[in-house]
Amino acid sequence: MALVAGVLAITRPWQPKPVRLVVLSDSLSEGMGQVTALQNTWPHLVGARLRAERGEAAQDGGTWLPASVNGQMFGFRTGTAGAGAWAATNKVGVPGAMAGGTVTWQTAGFDSAVVQVFAERPGELFTASSGDQQVGFTSPDAGLHSFTVDSLADTLTVRGDGVVVGVLGRAGHGSVEVYNLSWSGSSTSDWLGWLDRPALLPLIESIDPDVIVLSLGGNDYWQGGDRDRFAAHLRTVHDRVAAAVPRASWVLGTQPVPDQTPAQDWTSFQQITEDYAERLGAPVIDLVGLMPGAAVEPQLYSWDRIHLTDAGHAFIAGIAGPAIEEALR
């Protein structure tokens, strides 16, 4: 197995800078429910739409592959953690991060990968194996670092002393990269806590996104429904991320009305997001107004009548796509 040095670069110098989309959300966007593949979640469907408009293949470009997903209702897997690995989301602040063991991704169809890791001290060693090659990387200091693995085989395995944060898989020469950082069950309180951890803001800074989608509120509603707290937290999440990446445009998202919730109460709570979007001058993904509930369109929803099917994600992509394209203009 050949050992080569890792490359500390997010974008190769001969490639134009891609359009980069970051999504900060919950199960509405992470994919919990009956989705059959990561690429069928609505953020990746929007990415495919943007590529098609540029004359590119739907699967080309960059796809964020978290080390793990949150919950049991997924029809797909991302990374598979080896023995001894443990969830490090709350340690470093990046949803899906894993520590203490190996993580393996299925990478058939990807040409290369940018591996993101977090080291607690200088000198931590990470290795990435794919096919007959092995890439080694030693952290020069504590913090978030990346290295690139070219010529991927069907799997990529990363192991190291620190935290495996995730991987950006690249295919072809697509000019769109989608970083779906969403985490099922998360509220604005969770995201504020993660922003205090050492890796989330540095990761978003390294991505240098063109558009950030912020869609939260359902779990805030179910966790007490404090309107003032949600409004304050939503503002603070935006402000802290915007300070780190000031050139990014923003899109805010509301969430569809669950059958189990009084529609008037839910709509009133979601209005907080719409009011804040108006204040920012940001486009809105208006799912509270435009997406029918499970009683009207059951095919859009999973058995629990809250989470989504492939059809539900495709429906959201049809609404989200124009809002994101507006933000890109």
Short mmCIF file of C-alpha atoms in Angstrom, two decimals, residues 121-313:
data_model
loop_
_atom_site.label_atom_id
_atom_site.label_comp_id
_atom_site.label_asym_id
_atom_site.label_seq_id
_atom_site.Cartn_x
_atom_site.Cartn_y
_atom_site.Cartn_z
CA ARG A 121 -2.99 18.71 20.03
CA PRO A 122 -0.09 18.92 17.58
CA GLY A 123 1.24 15.67 16.22
CA GLU A 124 -1.97 13.66 16.01
CA LEU A 125 -1.77 11.16 13.15
CA PHE A 126 -4.64 10.41 10.77
CA THR A 127 -4.62 7.94 7.91
CA ALA A 128 -7.07 7.50 5.06
CA SER A 129 -7.15 4.24 3.10
CA SER A 130 -8.86 3.68 -0.25
CA GLY A 131 -8.05 0.78 -2.53
CA ASP A 132 -4.29 0.25 -2.57
CA GLN A 133 -3.35 3.73 -1.38
CA GLN A 134 -2.97 5.23 2.05
CA VAL A 135 -2.76 8.95 2.77
CA GLY A 136 -1.18 10.06 6.03
CA PHE A 137 -1.63 13.40 7.76
CA THR A 138 -0.07 14.71 10.98
CA SER A 139 -1.70 17.73 12.61
CA PRO A 140 0.67 20.71 12.86
CA ASP A 141 -1.38 22.11 15.74
CA ALA A 142 -4.66 21.66 17.54
CA GLY A 143 -7.82 22.46 15.61
CA LEU A 144 -9.65 21.66 12.38
CA HIS A 145 -7.58 20.39 9.48
CA SER A 146 -8.19 18.86 6.05
CA PHE A 147 -6.34 16.63 3.64
CA THR A 148 -7.24 15.30 0.21
CA VAL A 149 -7.45 11.73 -1.05
CA ASP A 150 -7.39 11.35 -4.84
CA SER A 151 -8.30 8.37 -7.05
CA LEU A 152 -10.86 6.91 -4.67
CA ALA A 153 -11.85 3.26 -4.75
CA ASP A 154 -15.29 2.05 -3.67
CA THR A 155 -14.62 2.70 0.02
CA LEU A 156 -12.70 5.23 2.07
CA THR A 157 -11.63 4.46 5.64
CA VAL A 158 -10.26 7.13 7.99
CA ARG A 159 -8.69 6.46 11.36
CA GLY A 160 -6.73 8.65 13.71
CA ASP A 161 -5.94 9.95 17.16
CA GLY A 162 -8.56 12.69 17.09
CA VAL A 163 -12.04 13.33 15.70
CA VAL A 164 -13.19 12.39 12.21
CA VAL A 165 -15.45 15.34 11.34
CA GLY A 166 -16.66 14.31 7.87
CA VAL A 167 -15.73 14.07 4.21
CA LEU A 168 -16.52 16.12 1.12
CA GLY A 169 -16.79 13.61 -1.71
CA ARG A 170 -16.14 15.05 -5.19
CA ALA A 171 -17.23 13.68 -8.53
CA GLY A 172 -16.44 14.93 -12.03
CA HIS A 173 -15.99 18.64 -12.58
CA GLY A 174 -19.29 19.84 -11.12
CA SER A 175 -19.35 23.41 -9.90
CA VAL A 176 -21.78 22.96 -6.97
CA GLU A 177 -20.92 21.67 -3.48
CA VAL A 178 -23.65 20.85 -0.95
CA TYR A 179 -22.81 20.73 2.75
CA ASN A 180 -25.92 19.45 4.50
CA LEU A 181 -24.87 19.82 8.14
CA SER A 182 -28.38 19.20 9.48
CA TRP A 183 -29.07 17.04 12.55
CA SER A 184 -32.35 15.37 13.43
CA GLY A 185 -33.88 16.49 16.72
CA SER A 186 -31.88 19.71 16.89
CA SER A 187 -33.20 23.04 18.10
CA THR A 188 -31.69 26.52 18.07
CA SER A 189 -30.39 25.78 21.59
CA ASP A 190 -28.37 22.86 20.21
CA TRP A 191 -26.90 24.96 17.41
CA LEU A 192 -25.91 27.72 19.84
CA GLY A 193 -24.13 25.11 21.94
CA TRP A 194 -22.33 23.72 18.89
CA LEU A 195 -21.22 27.18 17.83
CA ASP A 196 -19.38 27.35 21.17
CA ARG A 197 -17.49 24.15 20.34
CA PRO A 198 -14.14 24.31 18.53
CA ALA A 199 -14.90 22.96 15.03
CA LEU A 200 -18.25 24.20 13.68
CA LEU A 201 -17.42 27.82 12.92
CA PRO A 202 -13.95 26.95 11.55
CA LEU A 203 -15.58 24.36 9.27
CA ILE A 204 -18.10 26.88 7.95
CA GLU A 205 -15.32 29.44 7.51
CA SER A 206 -13.25 26.92 5.53
CA ILE A 207 -16.25 26.16 3.29
CA ASP A 208 -16.71 29.89 2.56
CA PRO A 209 -20.36 29.34 1.54
CA ASP A 210 -22.23 31.35 -1.05
CA VAL A 211 -25.62 30.56 0.52
CA ILE A 212 -26.61 29.36 3.98
CA VAL A 213 -30.06 27.92 4.59
CA LEU A 214 -31.26 28.18 8.20
CA SER A 215 -34.40 26.14 8.87
CA LEU A 216 -35.21 25.38 12.51
CA GLY A 217 -38.18 25.81 14.81
CA GLY A 218 -40.09 22.54 14.95
CA ASN A 219 -38.08 21.16 17.85
CA ASP A 220 -38.10 24.57 19.55
CA TYR A 221 -41.90 24.46 19.37
CA TRP A 222 -42.07 20.96 20.83
CA GLN A 223 -39.52 21.81 23.53
CA GLY A 224 -41.70 24.37 25.28
CA GLY A 225 -42.60 26.75 22.47
CA ASP A 226 -41.07 29.84 24.06
CA ARG A 227 -41.50 32.40 21.29
CA ASP A 228 -39.12 35.01 22.69
CA ARG A 229 -36.38 32.47 23.28
CA PHE A 230 -36.74 31.02 19.77
CA ALA A 231 -36.64 34.50 18.19
CA ALA A 232 -33.54 35.43 20.19
CA HIS A 233 -31.78 32.15 19.47
CA LEU A 234 -32.57 32.32 15.75
CA ARG A 235 -31.06 35.79 15.57
CA THR A 236 -27.98 34.72 17.50
CA VAL A 237 -27.33 31.65 15.34
CA HIS A 238 -27.55 33.86 12.26
CA ASP A 239 -25.41 36.63 13.70
CA ARG A 240 -22.61 34.37 14.89
CA VAL A 241 -22.35 32.49 11.60
CA ALA A 242 -22.75 35.65 9.52
CA ALA A 243 -19.89 37.28 11.43
CA ALA A 244 -17.65 34.35 10.46
CA VAL A 245 -18.69 34.29 6.77
CA PRO A 246 -19.93 37.81 6.01
CA ARG A 247 -20.13 37.36 2.23
CA ALA A 248 -22.67 34.51 2.43
CA SER A 249 -26.27 35.13 1.43
CA TRP A 250 -29.03 33.68 3.61
CA VAL A 251 -32.26 31.77 3.05
CA LEU A 252 -34.59 31.07 5.96
CA GLY A 253 -36.99 28.14 6.02
CA THR A 254 -40.29 27.49 7.73
CA GLN A 255 -41.54 23.96 8.38
CA PRO A 256 -44.78 22.26 7.32
CA VAL A 257 -47.67 21.97 9.77
CA PRO A 258 -47.75 18.51 11.45
CA ASP A 259 -51.14 16.83 11.66
CA GLN A 260 -50.70 16.39 15.42
CA THR A 261 -50.27 20.12 16.09
CA PRO A 262 -52.89 22.89 16.10
CA ALA A 263 -52.32 24.65 12.79
CA GLN A 264 -52.87 28.14 14.19
CA ASP A 265 -50.32 27.66 16.97
CA TRP A 266 -47.71 26.17 14.61
CA THR A 267 -48.23 28.86 11.98
CA SER A 268 -47.93 31.61 14.56
CA PHE A 269 -44.65 30.14 15.81
CA GLN A 270 -43.28 29.82 12.28
CA GLN A 271 -44.15 33.45 11.65
CA ILE A 272 -41.16 34.30 13.84
CA THR A 273 -38.89 32.92 11.09
CA GLU A 274 -40.77 34.76 8.36
CA ASP A 275 -40.57 38.05 10.26
CA TYR A 276 -36.83 37.63 10.78
CA ALA A 277 -36.31 36.79 7.11
CA GLU A 278 -38.13 40.00 6.17
CA ARG A 279 -35.87 41.93 8.51
CA LEU A 280 -32.81 40.39 6.84
CA GLY A 281 -34.21 40.78 3.34
CA ALA A 282 -33.70 37.04 2.89
CA PRO A 283 -35.75 34.69 0.69
CA VAL A 284 -38.01 32.24 2.53
CA ILE A 285 -38.65 28.55 1.89
CA ASP A 286 -42.32 28.84 2.84
CA LEU A 287 -43.26 25.28 3.76
CA VAL A 288 -45.81 26.33 6.38
CA GLY A 289 -47.75 28.06 3.63
CA LEU A 290 -47.03 25.91 0.59
CA MET A 291 -46.55 22.31 1.73
CA PRO A 292 -49.73 20.31 2.39
CA GLY A 293 -49.99 18.15 5.50
CA ALA A 294 -50.18 14.37 5.68
CA ALA A 295 -53.98 14.36 5.71
CA VAL A 296 -54.02 15.99 2.27
CA GLU A 297 -50.89 14.50 0.65
CA PRO A 298 -49.96 11.37 2.64
CA GLN A 299 -47.40 10.26 0.04
CA LEU A 300 -45.15 13.13 1.12
CA TYR A 301 -44.82 11.81 4.67
CA SER A 302 -43.46 8.80 6.51
CA TRP A 303 -45.61 6.53 8.69
CA ASP A 304 -45.37 8.98 11.59
CA ARG A 305 -46.98 11.74 9.44
CA ILE A 306 -44.17 14.16 10.39
CA HIS A 307 -41.00 13.01 8.66
CA LEU A 308 -40.66 12.75 4.91
CA THR A 309 -40.54 10.32 2.03
CA ASP A 310 -38.51 10.74 -1.15
CA ALA A 311 -41.58 12.48 -2.59
CA GLY A 312 -41.64 14.87 0.37
CA HIS A 313 -38.02 15.85 -0.17
#
